[in-house]
Coordinates of C-alpha atoms in Angstrom, one line a residue:
Chain A
X74 CA 129.9 69.1 18.5
X75 CA 128.1 71.9 19.4
X76 CA 124.1 70.6 18.9
X77 CA 124.4 67.7 19.9
X78 CA 126.0 65.8 23.0
X79 CA 126.3 61.8 22.6
X80 CA 125.9 60.3 26.5
X81 CA 126.9 57.0 25.3
X82 CA 130.9 56.1 24.8
X83 CA 130.5 53.3 23.5
X84 CA 128.2 51.2 20.6
X85 CA 126.8 48.2 20.9
X86 CA 128.5 46.6 17.5
X87 CA 131.6 47.1 19.6
X88 CA 130.1 45.0 22.0
X89 CA 129.5 42.5 20.0
X90 CA 133.3 41.8 19.5
X91 CA 134.2 40.5 22.7
X92 CA 131.2 39.8 24.3
X93 CA 128.6 36.6 25.4
X94 CA 130.9 35.1 28.0
X95 CA 128.2 33.9 30.1
X96 CA 129.4 35.2 33.2
X97 CA 127.7 38.1 33.8
X98 CA 124.3 38.2 36.5
X99 CA 121.0 36.3 35.5
X100 CA 118.7 39.6 35.1
X101 CA 116.1 38.7 37.4
X102 CA 118.6 36.9 40.4
X103 CA 119.3 40.4 40.7
X104 CA 115.8 42.0 42.5
X105 CA 112.6 41.7 39.9
X106 CA 111.7 38.4 40.0
X107 CA 109.1 39.6 37.8
X108 CA 109.7 41.8 35.0
X109 CA 112.7 41.9 32.6
X110 CA 115.3 44.8 32.8
X111 CA 118.8 44.0 31.1
X112 CA 120.3 47.1 30.3
X113 CA 120.7 47.6 33.8
X114 CA 123.3 44.8 34.5
X115 CA 127.1 45.1 35.0
X116 CA 129.0 43.6 32.3
X117 CA 131.6 41.2 34.4
X118 CA 134.6 42.1 32.2
X119 CA 133.8 45.8 33.5
X120 CA 133.9 44.6 37.2
Chain B
X80 CA 115.5 52.6 13.9
X81 CA 115.8 55.5 16.0
X82 CA 113.6 57.3 18.8
X83 CA 113.0 60.8 19.4
X84 CA 112.0 62.0 22.7
X85 CA 111.6 64.7 24.8
X86 CA 111.3 65.2 28.9
X87 CA 111.4 68.2 30.2
X88 CA 112.7 70.2 27.7
X89 CA 115.2 67.5 26.9
X90 CA 115.3 66.1 23.1
X91 CA 117.0 62.8 22.8
X92 CA 117.7 60.5 19.8
X93 CA 118.4 56.9 20.8
X94 CA 119.8 54.7 18.1
X95 CA 118.8 51.8 18.7
X96 CA 120.7 49.5 17.2
X97 CA 124.3 51.0 18.0
X98 CA 123.0 51.6 21.4
X99 CA 123.9 55.3 21.0
X100 CA 122.1 58.1 23.0
X101 CA 122.2 61.4 22.0
X102 CA 120.7 64.9 23.4
X103 CA 120.0 67.2 21.3
X104 CA 119.1 71.4 21.5
X105 CA 116.3 72.4 19.6
X106 CA 117.5 73.3 16.1
X107 CA 119.6 69.3 15.7
X108 CA 115.9 68.0 17.1
X109 CA 114.1 68.9 14.4
X110 CA 116.4 68.6 12.1
X111 CA 116.4 64.6 13.3
X112 CA 112.7 64.7 12.7
X113 CA 113.3 65.6 9.0
X114 CA 116.0 62.8 7.9
X115 CA 116.3 59.5 7.4
X116 CA 118.6 56.8 6.7
X117 CA 119.1 58.2 3.0
X118 CA 120.1 61.4 4.3
X119 CA 123.1 62.6 1.8
X120 CA 125.9 64.4 2.7
X121 CA 124.6 67.9 2.0
X122 CA 121.7 69.3 4.0
X123 CA 118.9 69.4 1.4
X124 CA 117.4 72.9 0.8
X125 CA 113.6 70.5 1.8
X126 CA 115.4 70.6 5.3
X127 CA 116.2 74.0 5.4
X128 CA 112.4 74.5 3.9
X129 CA 111.0 73.0 6.7
X130 CA 112.7 74.8 9.4
X131 CA 111.4 78.4 8.3
X132 CA 112.0 80.5 12.0
X133 CA 115.4 78.7 12.1
X134 CA 118.8 80.1 10.9
X135 CA 120.1 78.2 7.8
X136 CA 123.3 77.9 9.0
X137 CA 122.0 76.8 12.2
X138 CA 120.4 74.1 10.4
X139 CA 123.5 73.5 8.0
X140 CA 125.6 73.2 11.5
X141 CA 122.7 70.3 12.8
X142 CA 122.6 68.6 9.9
X143 CA 126.5 67.9 9.2
X144 CA 126.7 66.6 13.1
X145 CA 123.5 64.3 12.7
X146 CA 125.3 63.3 9.3
X147 CA 128.6 62.8 11.6
X148 CA 127.3 60.7 13.8
X149 CA 125.5 58.4 11.0
X150 CA 128.7 58.2 9.3
X151 CA 130.2 57.0 12.7
X152 CA 127.7 54.4 12.7
X153 CA 125.5 56.0 15.4
X154 CA 122.5 57.3 14.0
X155 CA 120.6 54.8 11.4
X156 CA 123.1 52.2 12.6
X157 CA 122.2 48.6 10.6
X158 CA 121.9 45.6 12.9
X159 CA 123.4 43.1 10.4
X160 CA 126.6 42.9 12.6
X161 CA 124.0 40.8 14.6
X162 CA 124.2 37.3 13.6
X163 CA 121.0 35.9 15.6
X164 CA 122.2 31.9 14.4
X165 CA 125.3 32.4 16.1
X166 CA 124.0 33.7 18.8
X167 CA 121.6 31.9 19.8
X168 CA 122.7 29.0 22.5
X169 CA 122.5 25.3 21.7
X170 CA 123.2 23.3 24.9
X171 CA 124.3 26.5 26.7
X172 CA 125.4 25.9 30.5
X173 CA 123.2 26.2 33.3
X174 CA 124.3 28.7 35.3
X175 CA 122.0 30.0 38.0
X176 CA 119.2 28.3 40.3
X177 CA 116.1 29.3 41.6
X178 CA 116.2 27.2 44.8
X179 CA 112.7 27.3 46.5
X180 CA 113.9 25.8 49.7
X181 CA 110.6 26.7 50.9
X182 CA 106.9 26.1 49.4
X183 CA 105.6 27.6 52.2
X184 CA 104.9 30.9 53.9
X185 CA 104.6 32.0 57.1
X186 CA 102.7 35.6 55.3
X187 CA 99.2 35.2 53.3
X188 CA 100.1 38.1 50.3
X189 CA 96.8 38.5 48.6
X190 CA 98.5 38.8 45.5
X191 CA 101.0 36.2 45.4
X192 CA 102.1 34.3 42.2
X193 CA 103.2 30.9 44.1
X194 CA 99.8 31.2 45.6
X195 CA 100.4 32.3 49.4
X196 CA 103.3 30.2 49.0
X197 CA 102.8 26.0 48.4
X198 CA 102.7 27.2 44.1
X199 CA 99.4 25.2 44.1
X200 CA 101.5 22.1 44.9
X201 CA 101.5 21.7 48.6
X202 CA 103.2 23.3 51.4
X203 CA 107.2 21.2 51.5
X204 CA 110.4 22.1 53.0
X205 CA 113.4 21.4 50.5
X206 CA 115.2 18.9 52.4
X207 CA 119.0 19.8 52.7
X208 CA 119.6 16.6 50.9
X209 CA 118.1 17.5 47.7
X210 CA 119.5 21.3 47.9
X211 CA 122.9 19.9 47.5
X212 CA 121.7 17.8 44.7
X213 CA 120.8 21.1 43.0
X214 CA 123.9 21.8 43.9
X215 CA 125.4 19.2 42.4
X216 CA 123.0 19.1 39.1
X217 CA 124.1 22.9 38.1
X218 CA 128.0 22.6 38.7
X219 CA 127.4 19.5 37.0
X220 CA 125.5 21.4 33.6
X221 CA 127.6 25.1 34.5
X222 CA 130.1 23.5 31.8
X223 CA 133.0 26.2 31.6
X224 CA 131.4 29.2 34.0
X225 CA 133.1 29.8 36.6
X226 CA 130.3 32.3 38.3
X227 CA 127.2 30.9 39.2
X228 CA 123.8 31.9 40.9
X229 CA 121.7 30.9 43.3
X230 CA 118.5 32.6 44.6
X231 CA 117.5 31.1 48.2
X232 CA 113.5 31.8 47.2
X233 CA 110.2 30.6 48.4
X234 CA 107.8 30.9 49.7
X235 CA 109.7 32.5 52.5
X236 CA 113.2 30.8 52.9
X237 CA 113.9 31.8 56.2
X238 CA 111.4 28.8 57.3
X239 CA 114.4 26.5 55.5
X240 CA 116.9 27.9 57.3
X241 CA 118.9 24.7 58.4
X242 CA 118.4 23.8 54.4
X243 CA 119.9 27.2 53.4
X244 CA 122.7 27.7 55.7
X245 CA 123.8 23.5 54.7
X246 CA 123.3 24.4 51.3
X247 CA 126.1 27.3 51.4
X248 CA 128.7 25.0 53.7
X249 CA 128.0 22.2 50.6
X250 CA 128.7 24.8 48.3
X251 CA 131.5 26.7 49.4
X252 CA 133.0 23.5 50.7
X253 CA 133.4 21.9 46.6
X254 CA 133.7 25.3 44.8
X255 CA 137.2 25.7 44.1
X256 CA 137.9 22.1 43.6
X257 CA 135.6 22.8 40.6
X258 CA 136.6 26.0 40.0
X259 CA 133.6 27.7 40.3
X260 CA 132.7 30.5 42.5
X261 CA 128.8 31.0 43.9
X262 CA 127.2 33.9 44.7
X263 CA 124.2 33.7 47.2
X264 CA 121.1 36.2 46.9
X265 CA 118.2 35.3 49.7
X266 CA 114.5 37.0 49.4
X267 CA 112.8 37.2 52.2
X268 CA 109.9 38.9 53.5
X269 CA 111.9 39.6 57.2
X270 CA 109.1 38.2 59.7
X271 CA 112.1 34.8 61.0
X272 CA 114.8 37.6 60.6
X273 CA 116.9 37.4 63.7
X274 CA 119.8 38.5 64.7
X275 CA 121.7 35.6 63.8
X276 CA 120.1 35.5 60.8
X277 CA 120.7 38.5 60.2
X278 CA 124.6 38.3 60.8
X279 CA 124.7 34.7 58.4
X280 CA 123.0 37.1 55.2
X281 CA 125.3 39.8 55.5
X282 CA 128.3 37.4 56.2
X283 CA 127.1 35.0 53.3
X284 CA 124.7 36.4 51.4
X285 CA 125.6 38.7 47.9
X286 CA 122.7 39.8 47.7
X287 CA 119.5 40.0 49.3
X288 CA 116.0 40.9 48.8
X289 CA 113.6 43.0 51.4
X290 CA 110.0 42.4 50.2
X291 CA 108.3 45.6 51.8
X292 CA 105.8 47.3 49.7
X293 CA 105.9 51.1 50.7
X294 CA 103.5 53.2 52.8
X295 CA 102.1 50.7 56.3
X296 CA 98.2 51.0 54.6
X297 CA 99.9 49.8 51.3
X298 CA 102.0 47.0 52.5
X299 CA 99.8 45.5 55.5
X300 CA 96.6 45.6 52.5
X301 CA 98.4 43.1 51.0
X302 CA 101.2 41.6 53.1
X303 CA 98.9 40.1 55.1
X304 CA 100.1 37.5 58.5
X305 CA 98.9 34.1 58.7
X306 CA 96.3 35.7 61.2
X307 CA 95.0 38.5 58.9
X308 CA 97.2 41.3 60.5
X309 CA 99.4 43.6 59.0
X310 CA 103.3 43.1 58.8
X311 CA 104.9 46.3 58.4
X312 CA 105.3 46.8 61.9
X313 CA 107.2 43.7 62.7
X314 CA 109.8 43.7 59.0
X315 CA 110.5 47.6 58.8
X316 CA 113.1 47.4 61.9
X317 CA 114.8 44.6 61.0
X318 CA 115.3 44.9 57.7
X319 CA 116.7 48.3 58.7
X320 CA 118.7 46.8 60.9
X321 CA 120.3 44.5 58.7
X322 CA 121.0 47.0 56.1
X323 CA 122.8 49.2 58.5
X324 CA 124.6 46.5 59.7
X325 CA 125.4 45.3 56.3
X326 CA 128.5 46.2 54.0
X327 CA 127.9 49.1 52.3
X328 CA 129.7 47.0 49.0
X329 CA 127.3 44.3 48.8
X330 CA 124.0 44.6 47.2
X331 CA 120.4 44.4 48.7
X332 CA 117.2 45.5 47.5
X333 CA 113.9 46.7 49.2
X334 CA 111.9 45.6 47.3
X335 CA 107.9 46.4 46.7
X336 CA 105.0 45.8 44.5
X337 CA 102.4 47.7 43.5
X338 CA 98.7 47.6 42.5
X339 CA 95.8 49.0 40.7
X340 CA 95.0 49.8 44.5
X341 CA 98.7 51.8 44.8
X342 CA 99.0 53.7 41.4
X343 CA 100.2 56.4 43.8
X344 CA 103.0 54.4 44.3
X345 CA 105.6 57.2 43.7
X346 CA 105.0 57.9 47.4
X347 CA 105.6 54.2 48.5
X348 CA 108.9 54.6 46.8
X349 CA 109.6 57.7 48.7
X350 CA 108.4 56.4 52.5
X351 CA 110.9 53.0 51.6
X352 CA 113.5 55.8 50.9
X353 CA 112.8 57.7 53.8
X354 CA 112.7 54.9 56.1
X355 CA 116.1 54.3 55.0
X356 CA 116.7 51.8 52.3
X357 CA 118.6 53.6 49.5
X358 CA 118.5 50.6 47.4
X359 CA 115.1 49.7 45.9
X360 CA 113.0 48.5 43.3
X361 CA 108.4 48.6 43.4
X362 CA 107.3 47.1 40.3
X363 CA 103.7 46.3 38.5
X364 CA 101.9 43.6 40.3
X365 CA 101.6 40.5 38.1
X366 CA 97.9 39.1 38.7
X367 CA 95.2 37.7 37.2
X368 CA 92.5 39.9 35.3
X369 CA 89.5 40.3 37.2
X370 CA 91.4 39.9 40.3
X371 CA 90.7 43.6 41.4
X372 CA 93.8 45.1 41.9
X373 CA 95.1 43.6 38.2
X374 CA 96.8 46.6 36.2
X375 CA 95.1 47.8 32.6
X376 CA 95.5 49.6 29.7
X377 CA 93.2 52.1 31.9
X378 CA 95.6 52.4 34.6
X379 CA 98.3 53.3 32.1
X380 CA 97.7 57.0 31.7
X381 CA 98.2 57.0 35.5
X382 CA 101.2 54.9 35.7
X383 CA 103.3 56.0 32.8
X384 CA 102.6 60.1 35.1
X385 CA 103.8 58.3 38.5
X386 CA 107.2 57.0 37.0
X387 CA 106.9 61.1 36.1
X388 CA 106.6 61.9 39.3
X389 CA 109.1 59.8 40.5
X390 CA 111.4 61.0 38.1
X391 CA 110.7 64.2 39.4
X392 CA 111.1 62.9 43.4
X393 CA 114.1 61.3 42.3
X394 CA 115.7 64.5 40.6
X395 CA 115.3 66.4 43.9
X396 CA 116.1 64.8 46.2
X397 CA 120.2 63.9 44.1
X398 CA 120.4 67.4 44.5
X399 CA 119.4 67.5 48.1
X400 CA 122.2 65.0 48.0
X401 CA 119.5 62.3 49.7
X402 CA 119.8 60.1 46.3
X403 CA 118.3 56.8 46.7
X404 CA 118.3 54.0 43.3
X405 CA 115.3 52.7 41.9
X406 CA 116.1 49.6 40.3
X407 CA 114.0 50.4 36.6
X408 CA 115.5 53.5 36.8
X409 CA 119.1 52.3 36.9
X410 CA 120.3 52.3 32.9
X411 CA 124.3 51.6 31.9
X412 CA 125.3 53.8 28.9
X413 CA 128.7 53.3 28.9
X414 CA 129.6 49.4 29.9
X415 CA 126.4 47.6 30.0
X416 CA 125.7 44.6 28.9
X417 CA 126.9 42.9 25.2
X418 CA 124.6 42.8 22.6
X419 CA 124.7 39.0 22.5
X420 CA 123.5 39.1 26.3
X421 CA 120.8 42.1 25.5
X422 CA 119.2 40.1 22.8
X423 CA 118.8 37.0 25.1
X424 CA 117.0 38.3 27.9
X425 CA 116.9 36.5 31.3
X426 CA 118.2 32.9 30.4
X427 CA 114.9 31.3 31.5
X428 CA 115.1 27.6 30.8
X429 CA 118.3 27.0 29.9
X430 CA 121.0 29.1 31.9
X431 CA 118.4 30.5 34.8
X432 CA 116.2 27.4 36.1
X433 CA 114.1 27.0 39.4
X434 CA 114.1 24.2 41.5
X435 CA 111.4 22.5 43.8
X436 CA 111.4 21.2 47.1
X437 CA 111.0 17.6 45.1
X438 CA 113.6 18.3 43.4
X439 CA 111.8 19.2 39.6
X440 CA 113.4 21.6 37.5
X441 CA 110.7 24.4 35.8
X442 CA 112.2 27.4 33.4
X443 CA 111.8 30.0 36.1
X444 CA 110.1 30.5 39.1
X445 CA 107.0 31.5 37.8
X446 CA 106.8 28.2 35.6
X447 CA 106.5 26.1 38.6
X448 CA 103.1 24.6 38.4
X449 CA 102.5 24.3 35.6
X450 CA 103.4 20.4 34.5
X451 CA 103.9 21.4 30.6
X452 CA 106.9 23.0 31.8
X453 CA 108.6 20.7 34.1
X454 CA 111.9 20.2 32.4
X455 CA 113.2 17.5 34.9
X456 CA 115.1 16.7 38.0
X457 CA 117.8 17.5 40.3
X458 CA 117.5 14.2 42.0
X459 CA 119.2 12.0 38.4
X460 CA 120.5 15.1 36.9
X461 CA 118.1 15.5 34.1
X462 CA 117.0 18.1 31.6
X463 CA 114.2 18.4 28.9
X464 CA 117.0 19.6 25.9
X465 CA 114.4 20.0 23.8
X466 CA 112.2 22.7 26.4
X467 CA 115.5 24.5 27.3
X468 CA 116.2 24.8 23.4
X469 CA 113.0 26.2 22.9
X470 CA 113.6 29.1 25.5
X471 CA 116.8 29.7 24.1
X472 CA 115.6 29.9 20.4
X473 CA 113.4 33.2 21.9
X474 CA 115.2 36.2 21.7
X475 CA 114.2 40.2 20.4
X476 CA 114.7 39.0 16.5
X477 CA 111.6 35.7 17.7
X478 CA 109.2 38.3 19.2
X479 CA 107.6 40.3 16.5
X480 CA 106.8 43.1 18.5
X481 CA 110.1 43.2 19.7
X482 CA 111.2 44.0 16.0
X483 CA 109.9 47.0 15.8
X484 CA 110.3 48.2 19.3
X485 CA 113.0 51.0 20.1
X486 CA 113.6 49.3 23.3
X487 CA 114.5 45.7 22.4
X488 CA 118.1 45.7 23.4
X489 CA 117.5 47.4 27.5
X490 CA 114.4 45.0 28.0
X491 CA 115.2 42.2 25.9
X492 CA 112.2 41.4 24.9
X493 CA 110.8 40.8 28.6
X494 CA 109.5 38.4 30.6
X495 CA 108.5 35.0 29.1
X496 CA 106.5 33.8 31.9
X497 CA 104.4 37.5 31.9
X498 CA 103.9 37.1 28.0
X499 CA 102.6 33.3 28.6
X500 CA 100.3 34.6 31.2
X501 CA 98.6 37.0 29.6
X502 CA 98.6 35.8 26.1
X503 CA 99.2 32.3 26.2
X504 CA 102.3 32.7 23.8
X505 CA 106.0 32.9 24.9
X506 CA 106.6 35.2 22.2
X507 CA 103.3 37.3 22.3
X508 CA 104.8 40.3 24.4
X509 CA 102.5 41.3 27.2
X510 CA 101.3 45.1 25.9
X511 CA 101.0 46.9 28.8
X512 CA 104.4 45.7 30.5
X513 CA 106.4 46.8 27.5
X514 CA 104.5 50.1 28.0
X515 CA 105.4 50.6 31.3
X516 CA 109.1 49.4 30.0
X517 CA 109.5 51.9 27.4
X518 CA 107.8 54.6 29.7
X519 CA 110.7 53.5 32.9
X520 CA 113.1 53.6 30.0
X521 CA 112.8 57.5 28.8
X522 CA 112.8 58.4 32.7
X523 CA 115.7 56.6 33.4
X524 CA 117.7 57.9 30.0
X525 CA 117.0 61.0 31.4
X526 CA 118.2 61.2 34.6
X527 CA 121.4 59.8 33.0
X528 CA 121.3 62.8 31.4
X529 CA 120.8 65.3 33.9
X530 CA 123.3 63.4 35.8
X531 CA 126.1 63.8 32.8
X532 CA 125.2 67.5 32.4
X533 CA 125.4 67.6 36.3
X534 CA 129.3 66.2 36.5
X535 CA 130.5 68.5 33.5

């Protein structure tokens, strides 16, 4: 594309197909303990 | 739903339901503001007419690219692929514990949400036998989940060192026979760190969270010793020694809190980074209104400006080769969490629970001491499934403010405890927290774009 660059390589819809295994880290266990951000977590299947 | 924003001359369009993030030149960005999900294949004359100063051929090209993205499910995507009823867990396994091994603390931090360590329940240390019961509890309730997380929390967990080490030994001794893998985290103020504990933590803890607020004056205003003195000079050398000796592949965070007294908190982030910590988090305080240091809507402009300034600092540091990571500016645009996790959030109350020194179970550390949320006990392996199901049923589709928010798949509906504490309703999102989250996400996505274009 000439005018637009897409930074993401996959869509959330694609993640729905094989997601939900529940093996990933609980978000509040990482550092925050007071505020929620989930998008910075890593998918366990991608490790 | 899309979200359009420009930061430092870079134009972004986020497609909310697909998660796609696009960077646009000025022409395509202008066109993106003139179209919606009903855009036809051919560029309407009205779009060309609306941009009289732009070459019509360029407008048509940009329009065609946007249309292609729409056809590919990366623009104006619908969320009809999400079956919420299917994704609301019923009887979900418990897979993470916040183990309150000490309801006692050797600091007297003024902003402590745990009432200086005892959560309003009296100062106690968790006996090793109760900690082992908690390990049995999570194994028994974790179903098919292999990975189990335990965070040694408090109060100050180093005050319960014997319990910590016995818990790790016990979990390790039985994890294989149960087909589990325990991952341990410890969150400490550092006062009791010595060479032996440092070595043990670096060998046994998958993650360690080191509490440090930033500049000495900022840290010592709130993080005071029992005698009222500052803690900075005692803890920073100990934290530095721990991090220097730690395997670079293992996680750690230097983790601070900012209040209305240091709205120039980017200076504290920078201070921590320059003190030698390259993984850090400095987060907004959780405080009662009128505490004198709580954050209010009146602080929002300054906070947002400070996140912008922090973005500039991080961009410059990266250019210099001295980059550091900031927890709230981390975002994975490629292989982040699946949408099922993103719509549920933290899992408090059903996947993740807190256990007190007496063995009582609460939905998370922030609900400890709120008796109406007491869920059970590890002593008799009880868990109130009605409360668990109430938490499991909350998600970005159950929270009205989330439904119209572009950031919902990044924050996953925010913090139930913050909503409850500020609004008295776990489904009523804490507006100031949401505003800060949206600002941080824009900064995070901007930094990702810089990284992308530097790499290509």
